[in-house]
């Protein structure tokens, strides 16, 4: 019947549904069957609504998941759930949000968003996902779509690579591929697969590869474009070295790169990124003409821009040296119970900010912020011995760092997705939080709090969407 449809529509995809009534069995409830070839095109939105025939049971179970103090506003629960559902129409918003709106209109009481406990739902009231290969054999199944995507990411990329062999290239040292399309469609068996062509930096060359995630493809392509521009630009070292003062040369020697030449290469990469952003556009290089324009701009401005980067890096490295000295001094200071955790945290923070490649990874525009983060560390260390709130503030940092690390783990450490802009922006947001907690007088770039950071982390964590 219409309450128990046979297929699930999402965009232009039509996915089969099956039903099994077998309480306690892993397959109990509704299963949606997803071909592996289109797994990257299936989003999590909508599945929390289940099918109409089970929605009343879902609403009742969700109301029963609420804390007793909240649940008492909605008794008798079955009648309240039934009445609320009459005012709800399926939408792209989470089912709990729509249910909360209907309950407030019905009773005048607003359910706090964090009180819904979906972990208490019985399995048959959570959609089950079955991913199938071309022979319709199950290659993965479970109740969490994003966990499945993570587990099968390699298989999806292999399918895309196989289907996209016609567009993929290796060993490019200059732009000779015409136009790099934003999206790509091909066939894998009976299915249309969609991916996002990207340029992957391989060090001495660049590869064209089709990736399953658009954000990841953009992040990878920026680095790939940078590599091609570097390969096509004579290094400006003669002009750069002539423009450095003896003080700057001395300051640059204190770096994590293992030598000044490696640091200058890092500054060169940051300069190229800044020139492209200013003269062409961060994600604008997609064809011969825009690449040629970018290459002309880089060759024209690179020496001047490298000197600008070096001028911004010099105080960062000087402050980094101050941080190292302050850490060494505190190791021999008056012992405090909270001090070991503070010192360990600051070392880890400093090492994540100042490391080989940090200049290009940070970017010219954000180098002044990096300097502010290091000054905030100094302010924290200056007060650390006397600040009895250190332990409490450290706990706040630990909570957001743990949540961020979990999000990165789900995306895959070192993966293109983990390097995408939204993920990186959360990392910078945590640095702003540190400033607000330990060095308020330095000011933050925008309003920030532990709650705001955790909300941002949920937004980049697939299973939290």
Short mmCIF file of C-alpha atoms in Angstrom, two decimals:
data_model
loop_
_atom_site.label_atom_id
_atom_site.label_comp_id
_atom_site.label_asym_id
_atom_site.label_seq_id
_atom_site.Cartn_x
_atom_site.Cartn_y
_atom_site.Cartn_z
CA UNK A 1 0.00 0.00 0.00
CA UNK A 2 0.94 3.68 -0.13
CA UNK A 3 1.91 3.55 3.55
CA UNK A 4 4.53 0.92 2.71
CA UNK A 5 6.07 2.02 -0.62
CA UNK A 6 8.27 -0.35 -2.62
CA UNK A 7 10.88 2.24 -3.59
CA UNK A 8 12.59 5.26 -2.06
CA UNK A 9 13.13 8.30 -4.27
CA UNK A 10 16.05 10.69 -3.72
CA UNK A 11 16.68 13.12 -6.54
CA UNK A 12 16.81 11.08 -9.75
CA UNK A 13 17.58 7.87 -7.85
CA UNK A 14 14.91 5.25 -7.19
CA UNK A 15 16.07 2.72 -4.60
CA UNK A 16 14.23 -0.53 -3.78
CA UNK A 17 12.75 -1.03 -0.30
CA UNK A 18 12.15 -4.37 1.41
CA UNK A 19 10.39 -5.20 4.67
CA UNK A 20 11.03 -7.89 7.23
CA UNK A 21 9.09 -8.49 10.44
CA UNK A 22 11.49 -10.43 12.64
CA UNK A 23 12.03 -8.73 16.05
CA UNK A 24 15.57 -9.21 17.32
CA UNK A 25 16.93 -10.08 13.88
CA UNK A 26 19.50 -7.66 12.34
CA UNK A 27 17.28 -7.34 9.24
CA UNK A 28 14.14 -6.37 11.19
CA UNK A 29 12.25 -3.40 9.71
CA UNK A 30 12.70 -1.48 6.46
CA UNK A 31 15.79 -1.90 4.29
CA UNK A 32 16.78 0.38 1.42
CA UNK A 33 19.00 -1.23 -1.21
CA UNK A 34 21.75 0.98 -2.64
CA UNK A 35 23.96 0.01 -5.60
CA UNK A 36 27.63 0.52 -4.72
CA UNK A 37 28.11 2.52 -7.91
CA UNK A 38 25.76 5.30 -6.69
CA UNK A 39 26.56 5.18 -2.96
CA UNK A 40 28.35 8.55 -3.06
CA UNK A 41 25.19 10.16 -4.49
CA UNK A 42 22.92 9.02 -1.66
CA UNK A 43 22.59 11.53 1.18
CA UNK A 44 21.37 10.91 4.72
CA UNK A 45 18.53 13.42 4.49
CA UNK A 46 15.02 11.98 4.77
CA UNK A 47 15.77 8.47 5.96
CA UNK A 48 15.00 9.40 9.58
CA UNK A 49 11.33 9.82 8.52
CA UNK A 50 11.06 6.10 7.67
CA UNK A 51 7.94 5.15 5.67
CA UNK A 52 4.44 6.53 6.41
CA UNK A 53 3.20 3.20 7.77
CA UNK A 54 5.77 3.26 10.60
CA UNK A 55 5.76 6.99 11.35
CA UNK A 56 3.25 6.85 14.23
CA UNK A 57 5.29 4.13 15.94
CA UNK A 58 8.39 6.26 15.34
CA UNK A 59 6.79 9.35 16.92
CA UNK A 60 5.65 7.36 19.97
CA UNK A 61 9.11 5.84 20.44
CA UNK A 62 10.77 9.25 20.14
CA UNK A 63 8.42 10.75 22.75
CA UNK A 64 9.21 7.85 25.07
CA UNK A 65 12.93 8.58 24.60
CA UNK A 66 12.54 12.00 26.21
CA UNK A 67 13.49 12.60 29.85
CA UNK A 68 10.59 12.06 32.23
CA UNK A 69 10.34 15.77 33.10
CA UNK A 70 9.80 16.60 29.43
CA UNK A 71 7.71 13.54 28.53
CA UNK A 72 5.03 14.41 31.12
CA UNK A 73 3.96 17.34 28.95
CA UNK A 74 2.84 14.90 26.24
CA UNK A 75 0.77 12.26 28.02
CA UNK A 76 -0.97 10.17 26.93
CA UNK A 77 1.94 9.66 24.53
CA UNK A 78 0.14 7.64 21.80
CA UNK A 79 -2.69 10.18 21.52
CA UNK A 80 -0.27 13.12 21.48
CA UNK A 81 1.91 11.50 18.82
CA UNK A 82 -1.12 10.77 16.63
CA UNK A 83 -2.42 14.34 16.96
CA UNK A 84 0.98 15.86 16.21
CA UNK A 85 1.39 13.77 13.07
CA UNK A 86 -1.78 15.22 11.54
CA UNK A 87 0.03 18.58 11.37
CA UNK A 88 3.22 17.23 9.81
CA UNK A 89 4.15 16.83 6.17
CA UNK A 90 7.36 15.11 5.06
CA UNK A 91 10.16 17.59 4.36
CA UNK A 92 13.96 17.78 4.09
CA UNK A 93 14.22 18.81 7.73
CA UNK A 94 14.93 16.17 10.40
CA UNK A 95 11.80 14.38 11.60
CA UNK A 96 12.49 15.37 15.23
CA UNK A 97 12.51 19.06 14.25
CA UNK A 98 9.14 18.84 12.50
CA UNK A 99 7.74 16.78 15.36
CA UNK A 100 8.93 19.36 17.91
CA UNK A 101 7.23 22.16 15.96
CA UNK A 102 3.93 20.23 15.88
CA UNK A 103 4.18 19.36 19.60
CA UNK A 104 4.74 22.99 20.54
CA UNK A 105 1.72 24.09 18.51
CA UNK A 106 -0.32 21.34 20.15
CA UNK A 107 0.80 21.72 23.78
CA UNK A 108 2.70 24.99 24.04
CA UNK A 109 5.83 23.14 25.25
CA UNK A 110 9.09 23.27 23.26
CA UNK A 111 11.27 20.16 23.36
CA UNK A 112 14.95 21.11 23.83
CA UNK A 113 16.74 19.79 20.68
CA UNK A 114 19.34 17.81 22.64
CA UNK A 115 16.74 15.74 24.50
CA UNK A 116 15.69 13.47 21.64
CA UNK A 117 17.54 10.18 22.12
CA UNK A 118 17.51 8.29 18.81
CA UNK A 119 19.87 5.69 20.27
CA UNK A 120 16.89 4.36 22.25
CA UNK A 121 14.86 3.65 19.13
CA UNK A 122 14.32 -0.05 18.40
CA UNK A 123 16.08 -1.24 15.25
CA UNK A 124 12.89 -1.65 13.24
CA UNK A 125 12.27 2.11 13.60
CA UNK A 126 15.64 3.00 12.05
CA UNK A 127 16.23 2.56 8.34
CA UNK A 128 18.58 -0.27 7.42
CA UNK A 129 20.95 0.28 4.49
CA UNK A 130 22.12 -2.55 2.24
CA UNK A 131 24.84 -1.73 -0.28
CA UNK A 132 24.99 -4.12 -3.23
CA UNK A 133 27.50 -4.81 -6.00
CA UNK A 134 26.62 -5.22 -9.67
CA UNK A 135 25.51 -8.79 -9.05
CA UNK A 136 23.16 -7.51 -6.30
CA UNK A 137 25.23 -9.20 -3.63
CA UNK A 138 25.40 -7.31 -0.34
CA UNK A 139 28.86 -5.79 0.24
CA UNK A 140 27.85 -3.94 3.41
CA UNK A 141 24.84 -3.24 5.59
CA UNK A 142 23.90 -1.39 8.76
CA UNK A 143 21.77 1.32 10.33
CA UNK A 144 24.31 4.14 9.91
CA UNK A 145 24.67 5.20 6.27
CA UNK A 146 27.77 7.31 6.87
CA UNK A 147 29.61 4.48 8.63
CA UNK A 148 28.89 2.35 5.56
CA UNK A 149 30.13 5.11 3.27
CA UNK A 150 33.33 5.31 5.28
CA UNK A 151 33.83 1.54 5.21
CA UNK A 152 33.18 1.32 1.47
CA UNK A 153 34.91 4.56 0.40
CA UNK A 154 37.78 2.67 -1.21
CA UNK A 155 35.42 0.45 -3.19
CA UNK A 156 33.42 3.49 -4.38
CA UNK A 157 36.61 5.24 -5.51
CA UNK A 158 37.70 2.09 -7.36
CA UNK A 159 34.33 1.94 -9.14
CA UNK A 160 34.62 5.62 -10.10
CA UNK A 161 38.21 5.14 -11.28
CA UNK A 162 37.19 2.15 -13.41
CA UNK A 163 34.20 3.96 -14.90
CA UNK A 164 36.15 7.21 -15.33
CA UNK A 165 39.22 5.72 -16.97
CA UNK A 166 38.58 7.80 -20.10
CA UNK A 167 38.98 11.09 -18.23
CA UNK A 168 41.70 10.14 -15.75
CA UNK A 169 45.35 11.04 -16.48
CA UNK A 170 48.69 10.63 -14.73
CA UNK A 171 52.03 12.42 -14.78
CA UNK A 172 50.89 15.87 -15.97
CA UNK A 173 53.51 18.62 -15.63
CA UNK A 174 51.56 21.35 -17.40
CA UNK A 175 47.92 22.08 -18.21
CA UNK A 176 47.19 20.13 -21.38
CA UNK A 177 43.75 18.75 -20.59
CA UNK A 178 41.50 21.44 -22.08
CA UNK A 179 38.66 21.91 -19.60
CA UNK A 180 38.43 20.09 -16.27
CA UNK A 181 34.67 19.57 -15.81
CA UNK A 182 33.03 20.28 -12.43
CA UNK A 183 31.14 17.00 -12.53
CA UNK A 184 31.42 13.78 -14.48
CA UNK A 185 28.91 11.05 -15.27
CA UNK A 186 29.60 7.57 -16.56
CA UNK A 187 28.19 4.08 -16.54
CA UNK A 188 28.96 1.24 -14.18
CA UNK A 189 26.90 -1.75 -15.18
CA UNK A 190 23.23 -0.71 -15.16
CA UNK A 191 23.87 2.48 -13.20
CA UNK A 192 24.83 6.05 -13.92
CA UNK A 193 27.67 7.03 -11.62
CA UNK A 194 28.57 10.60 -10.75
CA UNK A 195 31.90 11.94 -9.56
CA UNK A 196 33.96 15.09 -9.38
CA UNK A 197 37.16 15.39 -11.45
CA UNK A 198 40.14 16.64 -9.43
CA UNK A 199 43.82 17.40 -9.88
CA UNK A 200 45.93 15.46 -7.37
CA UNK A 201 49.36 16.81 -6.45
CA UNK A 202 51.91 13.99 -6.74
CA UNK A 203 54.99 16.12 -5.99
CA UNK A 204 56.76 16.25 -9.34
CA UNK A 205 53.56 15.95 -11.37
CA UNK A 206 49.75 15.97 -11.18
CA UNK A 207 47.12 13.28 -11.77
CA UNK A 208 43.51 13.71 -12.90
CA UNK A 209 41.23 11.51 -10.83
CA UNK A 210 37.48 11.30 -10.29
CA UNK A 211 36.59 11.63 -6.59
CA UNK A 212 33.24 10.83 -4.96
CA UNK A 213 33.03 14.07 -2.91
CA UNK A 214 32.80 17.58 -4.38
CA UNK A 215 34.40 19.41 -1.45
CA UNK A 216 37.29 16.98 -1.43
CA UNK A 217 37.73 17.41 -5.19
CA UNK A 218 37.93 21.19 -4.87
CA UNK A 219 40.47 21.04 -2.03
CA UNK A 220 42.63 18.57 -3.99
CA UNK A 221 42.40 20.61 -7.20
CA UNK A 222 43.68 23.78 -5.52
CA UNK A 223 46.85 21.90 -4.57
CA UNK A 224 47.08 20.34 -8.01
CA UNK A 225 46.78 23.74 -9.72
CA UNK A 226 49.44 25.10 -7.36
CA UNK A 227 51.80 22.26 -8.32
CA UNK A 228 51.37 22.93 -12.06
CA UNK A 229 51.97 26.65 -11.51
CA UNK A 230 55.12 25.93 -9.48
CA UNK A 231 56.37 23.58 -12.20
CA UNK A 232 55.80 26.34 -14.79
CA UNK A 233 57.40 29.19 -12.84
CA UNK A 234 61.17 29.79 -12.54
CA UNK A 235 61.97 30.08 -8.80
CA UNK A 236 62.60 33.77 -7.90
CA UNK A 237 65.31 33.02 -5.34
CA UNK A 238 67.89 35.51 -6.60
CA UNK A 239 65.47 38.43 -6.25
CA UNK A 240 64.03 37.11 -2.97
CA UNK A 241 67.41 36.62 -1.28
CA UNK A 242 68.52 40.07 -2.43
CA UNK A 243 65.42 41.52 -0.80
CA UNK A 244 65.94 39.88 2.62
CA UNK A 245 67.66 41.74 5.43
CA UNK A 246 70.26 40.03 7.60
CA UNK A 247 67.78 40.13 10.50
CA UNK A 248 65.19 38.29 8.39
CA UNK A 249 67.72 35.68 7.26
CA UNK A 250 68.66 35.04 10.89
CA UNK A 251 65.01 34.81 12.00
CA UNK A 252 64.13 32.40 9.19
CA UNK A 253 66.81 29.97 10.36
CA UNK A 254 64.63 29.09 13.39
CA UNK A 255 62.10 26.95 11.52
CA UNK A 256 60.62 23.44 11.72
CA UNK A 257 61.42 22.63 8.09
CA UNK A 258 65.00 21.48 8.63
CA UNK A 259 66.54 24.39 6.73
CA UNK A 260 65.89 27.77 5.13
CA UNK A 261 65.52 26.40 1.55
CA UNK A 262 62.60 24.18 2.58
CA UNK A 263 60.98 27.08 4.44
CA UNK A 264 61.32 29.32 1.37
CA UNK A 265 59.70 26.64 -0.80
CA UNK A 266 56.80 26.66 1.66
CA UNK A 267 56.62 30.47 1.40
CA UNK A 268 56.66 30.17 -2.40
CA UNK A 269 53.68 27.80 -2.32
CA UNK A 270 51.78 30.24 -0.07
CA UNK A 271 52.65 33.11 -2.42
CA UNK A 272 51.31 31.20 -5.45
CA UNK A 273 48.04 30.47 -3.61
CA UNK A 274 47.64 34.14 -2.67
CA UNK A 275 48.30 35.34 -6.24
CA UNK A 276 45.77 32.88 -7.70
CA UNK A 277 43.14 33.90 -5.12
CA UNK A 278 43.63 37.61 -5.89
CA UNK A 279 44.00 37.60 -9.67
CA UNK A 280 41.98 34.60 -10.87
CA UNK A 281 39.92 33.10 -8.04
CA UNK A 282 40.48 30.24 -5.63
CA UNK A 283 38.48 27.65 -7.59
CA UNK A 284 38.42 29.40 -10.97
CA UNK A 285 41.19 27.49 -12.75
CA UNK A 286 39.30 24.86 -14.75
CA UNK A 287 40.51 25.37 -18.34
CA UNK A 288 43.43 26.44 -20.56
CA UNK A 289 42.65 30.15 -20.53
CA UNK A 290 42.22 30.52 -16.76
CA UNK A 291 45.36 28.49 -16.14
CA UNK A 292 47.29 30.68 -18.60
CA UNK A 293 46.01 33.78 -16.80
CA UNK A 294 47.02 32.33 -13.44
CA UNK A 295 50.48 31.39 -14.73
CA UNK A 296 51.04 34.91 -16.11
CA UNK A 297 50.00 36.46 -12.79
CA UNK A 298 52.25 34.12 -10.80
CA UNK A 299 55.29 34.78 -12.99
CA UNK A 300 54.68 38.54 -12.73
CA UNK A 301 54.10 38.85 -8.98
CA UNK A 302 55.79 35.85 -7.39
CA UNK A 303 59.02 37.49 -6.14
CA UNK A 304 57.19 40.41 -4.52
CA UNK A 305 54.60 38.13 -2.97
CA UNK A 306 57.19 35.72 -1.55
CA UNK A 307 58.81 38.68 0.25
CA UNK A 308 55.38 39.62 1.66
CA UNK A 309 54.95 36.06 2.91
CA UNK A 310 58.43 36.05 4.47
CA UNK A 311 57.67 39.35 6.24
CA UNK A 312 54.51 37.79 7.71
CA UNK A 313 56.31 34.56 8.66
CA UNK A 314 59.22 36.25 10.43
CA UNK A 315 57.25 37.39 13.54
CA UNK A 316 55.45 34.04 13.64
CA UNK A 317 58.75 32.17 13.90
CA UNK A 318 60.07 34.67 16.46
CA UNK A 319 57.01 34.14 18.65
CA UNK A 320 57.34 30.39 18.19
CA UNK A 321 60.84 30.61 19.68
CA UNK A 322 59.42 32.57 22.63
CA UNK A 323 56.84 29.84 23.20
CA UNK A 324 59.58 27.19 23.27
CA UNK A 325 61.54 29.22 25.84
CA UNK A 326 58.47 29.77 28.00
CA UNK A 327 57.67 26.04 27.94
CA UNK A 328 61.22 25.19 29.00
CA UNK A 329 61.07 27.69 31.86
CA UNK A 330 57.75 26.34 33.15
CA UNK A 331 59.08 22.79 33.26
CA UNK A 332 61.31 23.88 36.14
CA UNK A 333 58.80 26.21 37.83
CA UNK A 334 56.71 25.84 40.98
CA UNK A 335 54.77 22.54 40.60
CA UNK A 336 50.99 22.78 40.26
CA UNK A 337 48.61 19.82 39.80
CA UNK A 338 47.25 21.22 36.55
CA UNK A 339 50.59 22.20 35.02
CA UNK A 340 51.59 18.89 33.33
CA UNK A 341 48.32 18.82 31.36
CA UNK A 342 48.77 22.47 30.38
CA UNK A 343 52.31 21.94 29.15
CA UNK A 344 51.37 18.82 27.19
CA UNK A 345 48.42 20.59 25.57
CA UNK A 346 50.45 23.66 24.61
CA UNK A 347 53.23 21.53 23.11
CA UNK A 348 50.71 19.64 20.99
CA UNK A 349 49.00 22.88 19.95
CA UNK A 350 52.29 24.56 19.04
CA UNK A 351 53.50 21.55 17.06
CA UNK A 352 50.25 21.43 15.09
CA UNK A 353 50.53 25.14 14.21
CA UNK A 354 54.27 25.34 13.49
CA UNK A 355 55.33 22.35 11.43
CA UNK A 356 56.87 21.66 8.00
CA UNK A 357 54.45 23.05 5.41
CA UNK A 358 52.63 25.33 7.87
CA UNK A 359 53.05 28.48 5.75
CA UNK A 360 51.12 27.26 2.70
CA UNK A 361 48.66 25.32 4.85
CA UNK A 362 47.91 28.47 6.86
CA UNK A 363 47.91 30.84 3.87
CA UNK A 364 49.14 34.42 3.63
CA UNK A 365 45.81 35.95 4.69
CA UNK A 366 45.72 33.93 7.92
CA UNK A 367 49.35 34.33 9.02
CA UNK A 368 48.47 37.35 11.25
CA UNK A 369 45.88 35.12 12.97
CA UNK A 370 48.56 32.47 13.48
CA UNK A 371 50.73 35.09 15.15
CA UNK A 372 47.80 35.95 17.44
CA UNK A 373 47.30 32.29 18.37
CA UNK A 374 50.97 32.05 19.39
CA UNK A 375 50.72 35.25 21.43
CA UNK A 376 47.67 33.72 23.14
CA UNK A 377 49.82 30.71 24.06
CA UNK A 378 52.38 33.07 25.63
CA UNK A 379 49.64 34.82 27.59
CA UNK A 380 48.36 31.46 28.81
CA UNK A 381 51.80 30.27 29.88
CA UNK A 382 52.49 33.57 31.65
CA UNK A 383 49.45 32.97 33.92
CA UNK A 384 49.55 29.17 34.05
CA UNK A 385 51.19 28.74 37.46
CA UNK A 386 48.76 31.10 39.23
CA UNK A 387 45.60 30.28 37.22
CA UNK A 388 43.61 27.78 39.26
CA UNK A 389 41.01 27.63 36.45
CA UNK A 390 43.52 26.01 34.09
CA UNK A 391 42.12 22.53 34.73
CA UNK A 392 38.52 23.58 34.03
CA UNK A 393 39.47 25.48 30.87
CA UNK A 394 41.60 22.57 29.70
CA UNK A 395 38.58 20.27 30.02
CA UNK A 396 36.65 22.49 27.60
CA UNK A 397 39.50 22.30 25.12
CA UNK A 398 39.75 18.53 25.56
CA UNK A 399 36.04 18.12 24.77
CA UNK A 400 36.17 20.02 21.49
CA UNK A 401 39.52 18.50 20.48
CA UNK A 402 38.16 14.99 21.09
CA UNK A 403 35.01 15.70 19.08
CA UNK A 404 37.08 17.20 16.24
CA UNK A 405 39.46 14.24 16.23
CA UNK A 406 36.49 11.87 16.01
CA UNK A 407 35.09 13.84 13.08
CA UNK A 408 38.45 13.67 11.28
CA UNK A 409 38.64 9.94 11.98
CA UNK A 410 35.23 9.41 10.39
CA UNK A 411 36.25 11.37 7.32
CA UNK A 412 39.58 9.52 7.10
CA UNK A 413 42.77 11.23 8.32
CA UNK A 414 44.78 12.49 5.37
CA UNK A 415 41.85 12.07 2.99
CA UNK A 416 40.82 14.87 0.60
CA UNK A 417 37.56 15.18 2.54
CA UNK A 418 39.46 15.88 5.78
CA UNK A 419 41.34 18.69 4.00
CA UNK A 420 38.17 20.42 2.72
CA UNK A 421 37.42 24.01 3.73
CA UNK A 422 34.62 23.35 6.25
CA UNK A 423 36.79 20.83 8.13
CA UNK A 424 39.83 23.11 8.19
CA UNK A 425 37.68 26.06 9.29
CA UNK A 426 36.60 24.14 12.40
CA UNK A 427 40.27 23.66 13.29
CA UNK A 428 40.79 27.43 13.13
CA UNK A 429 37.62 27.92 15.15
CA UNK A 430 39.14 25.84 17.96
CA UNK A 431 42.17 28.15 17.91
CA UNK A 432 39.82 31.13 18.30
CA UNK A 433 38.18 29.35 21.23
CA UNK A 434 41.58 29.02 22.88
CA UNK A 435 42.13 32.77 22.50
CA UNK A 436 38.74 33.48 24.10
CA UNK A 437 39.53 31.19 27.05
CA UNK A 438 43.15 32.06 27.75
CA UNK A 439 43.86 35.49 26.22
CA UNK A 440 40.63 37.45 25.93
CA UNK A 441 42.43 40.78 25.59
CA UNK A 442 43.81 39.71 22.20
CA UNK A 443 40.26 39.41 20.84
CA UNK A 444 38.78 36.81 18.49
CA UNK A 445 38.03 37.06 14.78
CA UNK A 446 34.34 36.31 15.46
CA UNK A 447 32.10 35.27 18.39
CA UNK A 448 33.09 31.81 19.57
CA UNK A 449 32.16 29.41 22.38
CA UNK A 450 32.44 25.74 23.19
CA UNK A 451 28.82 25.25 22.11
CA UNK A 452 29.39 26.97 18.75
CA UNK A 453 32.46 24.83 18.08
CA UNK A 454 30.62 21.60 18.90
CA UNK A 455 27.75 22.67 16.61
CA UNK A 456 30.26 23.29 13.80
CA UNK A 457 31.83 19.88 14.42
CA UNK A 458 28.42 18.18 14.16
CA UNK A 459 27.93 19.91 10.82
CA UNK A 460 31.09 18.29 9.39
CA UNK A 461 30.53 14.88 11.03
CA UNK A 462 28.54 12.78 8.52
CA UNK A 463 26.57 10.73 11.06
CA UNK A 464 25.53 13.90 12.87
CA UNK A 465 23.84 15.54 9.87
#
